[in-house]
Coordinates of C-alpha atoms in Angstrom, one line a residue:
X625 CA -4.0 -30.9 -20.4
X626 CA -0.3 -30.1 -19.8
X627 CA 0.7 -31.7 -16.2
X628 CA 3.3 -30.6 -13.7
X629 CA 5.6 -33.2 -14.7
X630 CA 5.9 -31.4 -18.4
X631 CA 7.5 -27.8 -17.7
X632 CA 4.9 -25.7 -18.6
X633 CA 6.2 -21.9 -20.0
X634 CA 2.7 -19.9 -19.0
X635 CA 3.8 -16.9 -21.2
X636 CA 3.2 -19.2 -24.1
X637 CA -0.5 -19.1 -23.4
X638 CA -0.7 -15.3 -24.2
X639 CA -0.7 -13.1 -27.1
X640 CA 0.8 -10.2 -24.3
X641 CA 2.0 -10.4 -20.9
X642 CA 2.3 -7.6 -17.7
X643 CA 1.0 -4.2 -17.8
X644 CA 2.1 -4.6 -21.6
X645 CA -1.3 -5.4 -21.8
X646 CA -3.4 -2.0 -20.9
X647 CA -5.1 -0.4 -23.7
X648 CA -2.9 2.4 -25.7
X649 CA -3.1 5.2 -23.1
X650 CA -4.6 7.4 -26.0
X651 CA -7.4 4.8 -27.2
X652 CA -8.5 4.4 -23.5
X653 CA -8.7 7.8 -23.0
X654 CA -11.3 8.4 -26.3
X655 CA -13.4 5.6 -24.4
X656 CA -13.3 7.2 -21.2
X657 CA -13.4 10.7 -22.4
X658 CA -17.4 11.5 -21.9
X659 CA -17.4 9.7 -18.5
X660 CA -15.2 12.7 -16.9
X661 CA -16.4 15.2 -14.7
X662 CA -19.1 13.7 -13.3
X663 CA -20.4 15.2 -9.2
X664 CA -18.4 12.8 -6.9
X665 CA -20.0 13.3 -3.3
X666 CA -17.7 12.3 -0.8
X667 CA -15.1 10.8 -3.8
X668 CA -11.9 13.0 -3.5
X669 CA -10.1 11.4 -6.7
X670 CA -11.7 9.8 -9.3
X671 CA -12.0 9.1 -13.2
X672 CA -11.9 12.7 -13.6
X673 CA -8.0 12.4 -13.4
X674 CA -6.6 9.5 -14.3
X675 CA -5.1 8.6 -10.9
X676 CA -3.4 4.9 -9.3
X677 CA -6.4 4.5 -7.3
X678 CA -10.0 5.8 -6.4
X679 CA -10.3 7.5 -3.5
X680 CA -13.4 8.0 -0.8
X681 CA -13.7 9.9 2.0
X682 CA -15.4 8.4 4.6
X683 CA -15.1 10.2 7.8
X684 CA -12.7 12.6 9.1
X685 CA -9.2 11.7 8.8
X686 CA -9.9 8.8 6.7
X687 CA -10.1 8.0 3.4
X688 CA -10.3 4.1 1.1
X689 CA -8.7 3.6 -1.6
X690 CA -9.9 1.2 -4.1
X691 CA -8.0 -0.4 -7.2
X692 CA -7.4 -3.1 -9.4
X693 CA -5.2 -4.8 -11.7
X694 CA -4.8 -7.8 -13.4
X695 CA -3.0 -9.1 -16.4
X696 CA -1.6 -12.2 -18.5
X697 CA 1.7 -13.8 -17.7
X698 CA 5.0 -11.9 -17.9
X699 CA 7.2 -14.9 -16.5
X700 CA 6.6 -18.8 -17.0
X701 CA 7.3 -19.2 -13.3
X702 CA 3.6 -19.4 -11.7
X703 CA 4.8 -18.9 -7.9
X704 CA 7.0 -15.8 -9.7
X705 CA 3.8 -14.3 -11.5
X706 CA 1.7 -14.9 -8.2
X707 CA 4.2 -12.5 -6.6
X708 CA 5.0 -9.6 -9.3
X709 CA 0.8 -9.2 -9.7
X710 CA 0.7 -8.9 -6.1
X711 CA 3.2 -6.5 -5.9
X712 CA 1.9 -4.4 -8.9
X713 CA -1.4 -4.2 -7.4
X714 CA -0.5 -2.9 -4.4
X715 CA 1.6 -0.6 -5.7
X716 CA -1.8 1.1 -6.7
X717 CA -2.1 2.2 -3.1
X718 CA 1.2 3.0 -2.2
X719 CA 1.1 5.2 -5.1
X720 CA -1.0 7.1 -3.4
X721 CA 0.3 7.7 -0.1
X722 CA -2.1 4.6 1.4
X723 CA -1.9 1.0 3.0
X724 CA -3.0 -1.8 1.8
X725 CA -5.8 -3.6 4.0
X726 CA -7.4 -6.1 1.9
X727 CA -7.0 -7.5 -1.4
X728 CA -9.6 -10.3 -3.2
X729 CA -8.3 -12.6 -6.3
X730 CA -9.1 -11.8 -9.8
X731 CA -8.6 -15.1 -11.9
X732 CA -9.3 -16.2 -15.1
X733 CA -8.1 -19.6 -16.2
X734 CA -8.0 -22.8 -19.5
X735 CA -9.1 -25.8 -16.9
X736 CA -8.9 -27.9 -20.1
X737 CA -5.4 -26.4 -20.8
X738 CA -3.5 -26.0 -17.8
X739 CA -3.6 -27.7 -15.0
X740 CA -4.9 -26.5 -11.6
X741 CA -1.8 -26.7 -9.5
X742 CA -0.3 -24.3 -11.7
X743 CA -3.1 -21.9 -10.4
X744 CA -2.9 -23.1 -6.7
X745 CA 1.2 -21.8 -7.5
X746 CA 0.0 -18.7 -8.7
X747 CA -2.3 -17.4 -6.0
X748 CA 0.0 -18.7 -3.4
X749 CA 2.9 -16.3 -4.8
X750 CA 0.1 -13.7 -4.3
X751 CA -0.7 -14.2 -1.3
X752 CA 2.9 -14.6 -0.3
X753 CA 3.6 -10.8 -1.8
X754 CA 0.3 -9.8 0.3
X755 CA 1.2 -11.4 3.8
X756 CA 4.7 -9.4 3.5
X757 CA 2.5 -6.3 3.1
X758 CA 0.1 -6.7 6.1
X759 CA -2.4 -7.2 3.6
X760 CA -4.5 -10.2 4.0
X761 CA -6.3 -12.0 0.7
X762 CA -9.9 -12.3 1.5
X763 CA -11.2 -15.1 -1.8
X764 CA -12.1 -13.1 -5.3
X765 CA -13.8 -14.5 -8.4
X766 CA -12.6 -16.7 -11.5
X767 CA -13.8 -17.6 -14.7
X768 CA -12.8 -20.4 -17.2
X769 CA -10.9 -18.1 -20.2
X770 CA -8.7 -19.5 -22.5
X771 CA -5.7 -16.8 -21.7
X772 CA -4.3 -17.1 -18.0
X773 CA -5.0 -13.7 -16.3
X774 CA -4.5 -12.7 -12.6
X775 CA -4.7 -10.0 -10.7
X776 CA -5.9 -8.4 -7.8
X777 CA -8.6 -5.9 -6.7
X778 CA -7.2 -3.6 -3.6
X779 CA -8.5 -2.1 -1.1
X780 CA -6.0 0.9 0.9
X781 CA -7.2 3.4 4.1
X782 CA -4.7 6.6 4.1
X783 CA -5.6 10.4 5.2
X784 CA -6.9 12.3 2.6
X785 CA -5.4 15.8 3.5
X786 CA -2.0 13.7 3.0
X787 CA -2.5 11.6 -0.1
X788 CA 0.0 11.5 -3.2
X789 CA -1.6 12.5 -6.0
X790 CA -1.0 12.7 -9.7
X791 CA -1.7 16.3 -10.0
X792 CA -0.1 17.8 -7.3
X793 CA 3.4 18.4 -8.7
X794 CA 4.5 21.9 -8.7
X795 CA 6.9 23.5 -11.0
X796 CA 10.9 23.9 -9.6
X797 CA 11.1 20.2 -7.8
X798 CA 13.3 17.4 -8.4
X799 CA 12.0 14.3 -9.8
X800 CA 13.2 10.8 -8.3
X801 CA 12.9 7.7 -9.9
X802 CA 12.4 4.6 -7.0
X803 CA 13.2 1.5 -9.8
X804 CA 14.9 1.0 -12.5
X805 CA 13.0 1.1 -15.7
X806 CA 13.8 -1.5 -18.6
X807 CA 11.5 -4.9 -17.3
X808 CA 9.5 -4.4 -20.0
X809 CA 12.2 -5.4 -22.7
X810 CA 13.3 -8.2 -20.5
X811 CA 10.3 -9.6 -20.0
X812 CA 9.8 -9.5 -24.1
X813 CA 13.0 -11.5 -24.6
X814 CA 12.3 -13.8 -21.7
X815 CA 8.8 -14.7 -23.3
X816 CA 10.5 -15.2 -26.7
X817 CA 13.8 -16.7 -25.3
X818 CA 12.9 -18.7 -22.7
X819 CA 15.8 -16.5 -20.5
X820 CA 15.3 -16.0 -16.8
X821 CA 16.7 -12.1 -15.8
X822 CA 16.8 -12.4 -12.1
X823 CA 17.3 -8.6 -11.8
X824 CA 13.9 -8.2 -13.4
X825 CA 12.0 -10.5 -11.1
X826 CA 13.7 -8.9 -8.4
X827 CA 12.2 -5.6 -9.2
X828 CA 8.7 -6.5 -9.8
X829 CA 8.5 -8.4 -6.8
X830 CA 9.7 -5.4 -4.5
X831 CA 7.6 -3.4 -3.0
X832 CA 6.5 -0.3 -2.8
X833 CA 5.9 0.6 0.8
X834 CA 9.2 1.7 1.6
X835 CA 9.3 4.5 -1.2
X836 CA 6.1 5.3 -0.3
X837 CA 6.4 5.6 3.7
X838 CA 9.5 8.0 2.5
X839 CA 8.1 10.2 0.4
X840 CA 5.0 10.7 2.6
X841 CA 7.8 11.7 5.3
X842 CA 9.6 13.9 3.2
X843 CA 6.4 15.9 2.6
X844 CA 5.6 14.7 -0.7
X845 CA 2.7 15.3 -2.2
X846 CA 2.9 14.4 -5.8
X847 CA 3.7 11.0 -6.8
X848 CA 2.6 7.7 -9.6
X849 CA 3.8 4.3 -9.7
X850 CA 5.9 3.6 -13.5
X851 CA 4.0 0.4 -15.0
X852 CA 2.4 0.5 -18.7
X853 CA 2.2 3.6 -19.9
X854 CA 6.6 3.8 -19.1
X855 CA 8.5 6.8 -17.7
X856 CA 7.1 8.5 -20.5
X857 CA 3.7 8.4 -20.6
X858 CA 3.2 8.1 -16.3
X859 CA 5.6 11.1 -16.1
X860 CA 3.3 13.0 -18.8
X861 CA -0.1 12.2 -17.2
X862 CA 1.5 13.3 -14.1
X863 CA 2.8 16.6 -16.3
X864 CA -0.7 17.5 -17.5
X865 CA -2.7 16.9 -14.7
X866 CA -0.8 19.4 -12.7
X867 CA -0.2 21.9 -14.9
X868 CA 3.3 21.7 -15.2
X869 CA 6.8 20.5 -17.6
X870 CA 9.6 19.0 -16.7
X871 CA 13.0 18.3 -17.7
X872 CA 14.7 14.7 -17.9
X873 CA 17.7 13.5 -17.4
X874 CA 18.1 10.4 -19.6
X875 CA 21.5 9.7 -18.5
X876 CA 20.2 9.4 -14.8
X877 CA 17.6 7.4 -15.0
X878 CA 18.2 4.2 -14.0
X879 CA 18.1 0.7 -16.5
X880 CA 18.3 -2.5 -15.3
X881 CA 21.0 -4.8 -17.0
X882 CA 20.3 -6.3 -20.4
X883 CA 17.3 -4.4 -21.0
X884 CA 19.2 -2.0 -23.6
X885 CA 20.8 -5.6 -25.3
X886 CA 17.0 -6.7 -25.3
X887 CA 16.6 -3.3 -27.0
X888 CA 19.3 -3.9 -29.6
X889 CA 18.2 -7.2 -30.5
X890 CA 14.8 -6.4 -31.0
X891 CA 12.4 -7.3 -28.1
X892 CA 10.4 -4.4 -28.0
X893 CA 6.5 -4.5 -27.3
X894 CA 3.3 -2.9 -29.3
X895 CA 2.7 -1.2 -26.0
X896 CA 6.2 0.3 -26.3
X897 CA 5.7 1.8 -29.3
X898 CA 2.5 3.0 -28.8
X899 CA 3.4 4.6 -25.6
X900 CA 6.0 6.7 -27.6
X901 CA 3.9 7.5 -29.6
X902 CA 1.3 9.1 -27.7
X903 CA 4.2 11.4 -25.8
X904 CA 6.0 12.1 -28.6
X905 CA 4.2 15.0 -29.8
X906 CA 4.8 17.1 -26.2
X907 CA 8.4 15.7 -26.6
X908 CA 11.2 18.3 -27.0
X909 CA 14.4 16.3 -27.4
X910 CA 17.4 15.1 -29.9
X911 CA 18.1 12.0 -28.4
X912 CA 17.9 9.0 -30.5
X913 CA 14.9 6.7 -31.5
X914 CA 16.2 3.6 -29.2
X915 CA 17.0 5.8 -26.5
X916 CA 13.2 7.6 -26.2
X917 CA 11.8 3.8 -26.6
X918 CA 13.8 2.6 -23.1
X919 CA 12.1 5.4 -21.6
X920 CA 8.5 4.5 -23.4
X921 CA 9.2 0.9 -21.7
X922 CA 6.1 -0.8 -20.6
X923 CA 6.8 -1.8 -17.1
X924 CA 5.3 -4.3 -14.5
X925 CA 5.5 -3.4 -11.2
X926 CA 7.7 -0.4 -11.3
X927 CA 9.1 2.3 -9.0
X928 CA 7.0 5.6 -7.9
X929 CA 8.3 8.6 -9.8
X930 CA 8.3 11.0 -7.1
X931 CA 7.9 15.0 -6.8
X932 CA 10.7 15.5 -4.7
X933 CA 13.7 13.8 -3.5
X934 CA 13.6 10.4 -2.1
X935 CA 16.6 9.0 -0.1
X936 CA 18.4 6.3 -1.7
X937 CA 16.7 7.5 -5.0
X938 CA 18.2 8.6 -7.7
X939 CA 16.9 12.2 -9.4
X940 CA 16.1 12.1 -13.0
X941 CA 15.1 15.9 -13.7
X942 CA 13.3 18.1 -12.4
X943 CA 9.7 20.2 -12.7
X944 CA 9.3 23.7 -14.7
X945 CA 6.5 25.8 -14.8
X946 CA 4.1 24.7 -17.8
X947 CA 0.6 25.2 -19.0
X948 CA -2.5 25.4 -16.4
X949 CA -3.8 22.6 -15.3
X950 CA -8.0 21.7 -16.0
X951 CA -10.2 20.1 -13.4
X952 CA -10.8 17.3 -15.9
X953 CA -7.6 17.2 -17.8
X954 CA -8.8 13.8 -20.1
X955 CA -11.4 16.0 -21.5
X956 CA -8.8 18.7 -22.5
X957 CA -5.6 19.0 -24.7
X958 CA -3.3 20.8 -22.4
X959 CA 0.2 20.2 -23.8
X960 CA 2.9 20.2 -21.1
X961 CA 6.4 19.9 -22.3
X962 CA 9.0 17.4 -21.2
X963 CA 12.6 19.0 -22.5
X964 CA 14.6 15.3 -22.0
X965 CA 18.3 15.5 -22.6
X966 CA 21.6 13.8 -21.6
X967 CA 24.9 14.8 -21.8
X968 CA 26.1 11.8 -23.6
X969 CA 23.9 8.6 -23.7
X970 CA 25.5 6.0 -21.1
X971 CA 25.0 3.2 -18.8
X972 CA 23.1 4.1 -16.0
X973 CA 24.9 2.7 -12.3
X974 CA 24.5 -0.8 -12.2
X975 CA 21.4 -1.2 -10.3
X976 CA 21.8 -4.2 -7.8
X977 CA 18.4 -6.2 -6.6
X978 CA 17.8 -4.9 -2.9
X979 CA 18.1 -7.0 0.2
X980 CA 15.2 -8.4 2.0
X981 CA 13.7 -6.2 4.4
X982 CA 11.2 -6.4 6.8
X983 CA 7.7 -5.8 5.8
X984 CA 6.9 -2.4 7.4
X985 CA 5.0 -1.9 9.9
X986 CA 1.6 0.2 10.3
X987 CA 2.9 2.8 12.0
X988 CA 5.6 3.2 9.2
X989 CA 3.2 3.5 6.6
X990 CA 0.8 6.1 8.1
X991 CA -0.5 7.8 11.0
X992 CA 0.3 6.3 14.4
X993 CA -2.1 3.6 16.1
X994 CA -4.2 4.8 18.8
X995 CA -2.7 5.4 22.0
X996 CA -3.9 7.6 25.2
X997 CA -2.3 8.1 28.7
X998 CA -3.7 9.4 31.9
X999 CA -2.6 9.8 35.3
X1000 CA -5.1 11.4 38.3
X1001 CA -4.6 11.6 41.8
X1002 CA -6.8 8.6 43.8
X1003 CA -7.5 9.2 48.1
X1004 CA -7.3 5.3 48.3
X1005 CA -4.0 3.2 48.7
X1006 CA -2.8 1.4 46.0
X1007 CA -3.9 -1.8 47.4
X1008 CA -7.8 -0.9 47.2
X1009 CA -7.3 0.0 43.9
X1010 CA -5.7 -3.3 42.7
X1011 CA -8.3 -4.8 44.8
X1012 CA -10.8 -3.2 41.9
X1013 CA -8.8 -4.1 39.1
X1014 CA -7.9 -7.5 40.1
X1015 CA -11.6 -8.6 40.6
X1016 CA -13.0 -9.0 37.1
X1017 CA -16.5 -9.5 38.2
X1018 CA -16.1 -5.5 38.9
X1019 CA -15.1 -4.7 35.8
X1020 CA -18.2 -3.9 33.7
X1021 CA -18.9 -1.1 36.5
X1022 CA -16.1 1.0 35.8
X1023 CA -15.3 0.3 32.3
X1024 CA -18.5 0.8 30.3
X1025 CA -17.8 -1.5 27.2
X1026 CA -17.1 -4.1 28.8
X1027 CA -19.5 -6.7 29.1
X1028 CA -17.5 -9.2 31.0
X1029 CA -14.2 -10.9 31.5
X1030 CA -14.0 -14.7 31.5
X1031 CA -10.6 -16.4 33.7
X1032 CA -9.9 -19.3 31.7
X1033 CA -7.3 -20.7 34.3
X1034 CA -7.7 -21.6 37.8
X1035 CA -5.6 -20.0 41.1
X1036 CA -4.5 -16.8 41.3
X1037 CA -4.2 -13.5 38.8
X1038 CA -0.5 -13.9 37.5
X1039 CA 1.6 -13.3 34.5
X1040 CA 0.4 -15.3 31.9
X1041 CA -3.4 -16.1 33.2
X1042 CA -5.5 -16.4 30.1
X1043 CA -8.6 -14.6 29.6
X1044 CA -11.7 -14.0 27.1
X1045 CA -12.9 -10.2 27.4
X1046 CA -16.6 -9.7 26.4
X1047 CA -17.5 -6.5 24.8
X1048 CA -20.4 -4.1 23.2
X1049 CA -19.5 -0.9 22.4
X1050 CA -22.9 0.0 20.5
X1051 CA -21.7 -0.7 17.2
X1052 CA -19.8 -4.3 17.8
X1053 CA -20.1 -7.1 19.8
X1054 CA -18.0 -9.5 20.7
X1055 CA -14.8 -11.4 22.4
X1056 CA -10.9 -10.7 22.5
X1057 CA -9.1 -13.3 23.6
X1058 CA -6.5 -12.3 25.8
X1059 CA -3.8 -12.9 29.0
X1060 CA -2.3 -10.7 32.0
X1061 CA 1.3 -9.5 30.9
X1062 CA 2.6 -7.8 33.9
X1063 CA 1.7 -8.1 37.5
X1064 CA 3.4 -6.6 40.7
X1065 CA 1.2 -6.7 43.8
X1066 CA 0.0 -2.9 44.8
X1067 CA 2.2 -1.1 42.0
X1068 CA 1.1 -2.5 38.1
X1069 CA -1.1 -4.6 36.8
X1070 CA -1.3 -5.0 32.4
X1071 CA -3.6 -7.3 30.2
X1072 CA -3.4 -7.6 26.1
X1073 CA -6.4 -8.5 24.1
X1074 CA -6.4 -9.4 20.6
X1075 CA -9.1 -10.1 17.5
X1076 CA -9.5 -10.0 13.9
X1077 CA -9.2 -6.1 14.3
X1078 CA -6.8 -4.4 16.9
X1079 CA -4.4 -6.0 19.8
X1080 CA -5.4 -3.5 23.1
X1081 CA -2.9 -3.5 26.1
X1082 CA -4.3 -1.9 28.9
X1083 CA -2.1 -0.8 31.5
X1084 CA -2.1 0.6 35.7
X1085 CA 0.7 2.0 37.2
X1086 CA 0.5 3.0 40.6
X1087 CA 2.4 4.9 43.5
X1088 CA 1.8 6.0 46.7
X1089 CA 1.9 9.8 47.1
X1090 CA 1.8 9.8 50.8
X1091 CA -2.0 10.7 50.9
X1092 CA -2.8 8.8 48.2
X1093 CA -2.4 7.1 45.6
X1094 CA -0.7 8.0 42.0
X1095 CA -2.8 5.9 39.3
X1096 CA -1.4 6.0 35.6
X1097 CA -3.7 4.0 32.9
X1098 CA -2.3 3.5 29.3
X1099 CA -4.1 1.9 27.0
X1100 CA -2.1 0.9 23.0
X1101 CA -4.6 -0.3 20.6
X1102 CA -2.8 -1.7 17.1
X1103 CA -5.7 -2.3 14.6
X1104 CA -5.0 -4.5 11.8
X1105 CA -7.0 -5.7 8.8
X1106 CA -10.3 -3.8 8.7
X1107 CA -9.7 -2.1 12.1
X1108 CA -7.5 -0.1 10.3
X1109 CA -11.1 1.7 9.4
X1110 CA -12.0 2.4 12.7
X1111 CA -9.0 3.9 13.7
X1112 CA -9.5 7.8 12.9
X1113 CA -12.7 6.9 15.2
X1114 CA -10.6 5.2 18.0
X1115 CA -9.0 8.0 18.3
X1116 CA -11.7 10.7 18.8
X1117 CA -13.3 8.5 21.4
X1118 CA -10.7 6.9 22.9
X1119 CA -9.4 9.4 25.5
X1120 CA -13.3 10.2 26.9
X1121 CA -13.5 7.0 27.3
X1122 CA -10.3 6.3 29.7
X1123 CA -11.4 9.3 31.3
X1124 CA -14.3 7.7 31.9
X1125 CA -13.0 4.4 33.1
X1126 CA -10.7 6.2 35.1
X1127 CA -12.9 8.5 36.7
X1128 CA -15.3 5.4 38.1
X1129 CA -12.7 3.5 39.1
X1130 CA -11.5 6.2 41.0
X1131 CA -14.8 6.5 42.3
X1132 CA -15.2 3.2 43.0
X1133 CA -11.8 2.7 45.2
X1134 CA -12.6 5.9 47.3
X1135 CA -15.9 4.7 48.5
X1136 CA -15.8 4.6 52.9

């Protein structure tokens, strides 16, 4: 067994490596052909057309999205082919206009060949890739195989009335590239070369959620993620399922350095080829052999080729109006056209790695978290309201799901006071733990409350009216992980239910 103190090159233990790997887009569409078409329920994309990810409805305003990818090595580095799987998984669900909420481990693994902590390197770069996206890793399934293959099975939430689809696009839009292309024929001579391309690594371990959150703000609707079928064939699928052509720039789209030397010196893949192959027929163009195989390029992790313009992106063409589109379009042989020219073949802009940036939040990468205000008029000073409030023993009779709340420090309700908040809400049970955040005798009192699923602040603000008493309550729940599902139901039921609250308390404080 090769140990850690040997250096261990892991894309010597397969015959391919990265999305390189997929079937020939035409051979996998013969096996897939009679298995089209099928009723779906409550399925809103499926088989039928050949889309990033399978998508559910589930109830209104909310859809899952369910993927998966997995592949052999593409980089000797274990941590680094942790993190590009990761991020080409993913990708699946950003593709289509989702977030990420869960992902499980797909491994397969030669025990009696390489050693363990190589593994324990690999799913760690995963997870890595996964924590930046919000996305927590949940265990998954291995087998013993004598080629090392990872990958990832997804799980996403989005809206389906605002999901990015691959046969959306519509005929007069630009098309936007998010990546460079050209990892594929880095990747090749890496493998055979033993060359590290830093600028390749640094695209396949970038994510998607940016591009995405962007395109779904700029009222995008059509959209696919670039990975083994190249610009090509993912710009074609795209073509066909929509019912449209298009027209490429090749002198805009963007290569990453090296990958046309690669090109020149030979370190072209099967899967390139065969990708070329399979477009070439719907193909109207004069440009060279070499050139058409860069943009046949079997990526890993790549960009989303957008329907529309993208900031920061560059446009590579544009859509036309083409043949109709067919509800199961793998079962047809619609033949959209893709006119791709250039000017004069050159270097694309040098493309530069992109700077760290934040993971994005939730609310970046879809529909706000749940939030409510209310303010009512109370005939009770503020002090006999606080009085309420302040006495958790009175909790449960003005706010209905609430069970209880525990005070887990001695002396008096200030800033900081640790709680445990006991709950039942019909479905759920259970406990939040939590602490008072804001306290000013008579005028506002706050508490946050976090679990597994959400983070709930729940704040009074209150002023005196001269009669009365002003009373604002604001509650902010953040749901996280697989509260991300209930949110479309948070929100229904969230302002009755501070109405409620609101309406017995109020009750409660104007009793003689």
């Amino acid at each position: 067994m090769t140990t850690l103190e040997t250096p261990v090159r892991l894309t010597q233990y397969a015959a391919g490596g990265g999305c390189a790997c997929k079937l020939p887009p035409g051979e996998l569409e013969q096996v897939v052909r009679d298995l089209v078409g099928q009723p779906a329920g409550d399925v809103v994309v499926g088989l039928d057309t050949g889309d990033d990810g399978a998508v559910v409805r589930v109830a209104d305003g909310l859809a899952v999205i369910s993927t998966a990818d997995f592949f052999t090595p593409v980089v000797d580095d274990a941590y680094d082919f942790g993190r590009i799987v990761a991020a080409n998984a993913l990708s699946d669900v950003y593709a289509m206009g989702g977030r990420p909420v869960l992902a499980i481990n797909l491994v397969g693994w030669p025990r009696g060949v390489l050693p363990l902590e190589l593994l324990r390197e690999v799913l760690r770069g995963g997870v890595d890739v996964a924590r930046q996206a919000g996305c927590p890793v949940a265990g998954g399934h291995s087998i013993d195989d004598p080629e090392p293959k990872y990958g990832m099975a997804v799980t996403g939430v989005a809206d389906p009335d605002r999901l990015l689809r691959n046969d959306a696009a519509r005929p007069g839009l630009p098309l936007s590239l998010t990546k460079p292309i050209g990892v594929g024929m880095l990747n090749n001579r890496h493998k055979a070369t033993g060359e590290v391309f830093p600028q390749a690594i640094a695209s396949m371990t970038t994510l998607n959620a940016q591009a995405s959150a962007a395109a779904l703000a700029a009222g995008v609707v059509a959209a696919t993620d670039v990975t083994g079928f190249g610009l090509l064939g993912h710009l074609f699928s795209m073509l066909r399922g929509s019912g449209v052509g298009a027209v490429l720039d090749a002198a805009a789209v963007p290569v990453l350095e090296g990958a046309r030397d690669a090109l020149r010196d030979g370190f072209v893949s099967g899967g390139t080829r065969r990708n070329l192959e399979w477009v070439r027929p719907h193909l109207d163009t004069a440009l060279s052999e070499d050139e058409l195989l860069v943009l046949a390029d079997a990526q890993t992790s790549g960009g989303l080729l957008v329907v529309g313009e993208v900031p920061g992106a560059p446009v590579i063409g544009h859509t036309v109006a083409g043949p109709p589109a067919y509800p199961h379009r793998l079962s047809t042989a619609a033949d959209p056209r893709i006119r791709v020219e250039a000017v004069a073949w050159r270097h694309s802009p040098t493309w530069h790695p992109p700077r760290p940036r934040a993971p994005a939040m939730p609310s970046q990468l879809g529909e706000p978290m749940p939030h409510f205000a209310h303010t009512l008029s109370v005939s009770a000073a503020p002090s006999a309201i606080f009085a309420i409030i302040d006495d958790f023993s009175k909790t449960p009779q003005w706010l209905s799901r609430c069970t209880g709340i525990d005070k887990l420090d001695p002396g008096a309700n200030d800033v900081g006071t640790r709680l445990n908040y006991h709950y039942d809400d019909g479905r759920r049970s259970g406990t939040m733990d939590g602490q008072i955040v804001a306290r000013e005798p008579d005028r506002h009192f706050a508490m946050k409350f976090t679990d597994r699923m959400m983070d709930v602040t729940v704040d009074f603000v209150a002023a005196s009216d001269g009669v009365g008493t002003t009373l604002t309550h604001t509650i902010d729940i953040a749901t996280k992980g697989f509260g991300v599902l209930l949110s479309p139901l948070i929100k229904r039921q969230l302002p009755k239910q501070t109405m409620d609250a609101m309406t017995a308390l109020k009750a409660m404080a104007e009793q003689p």
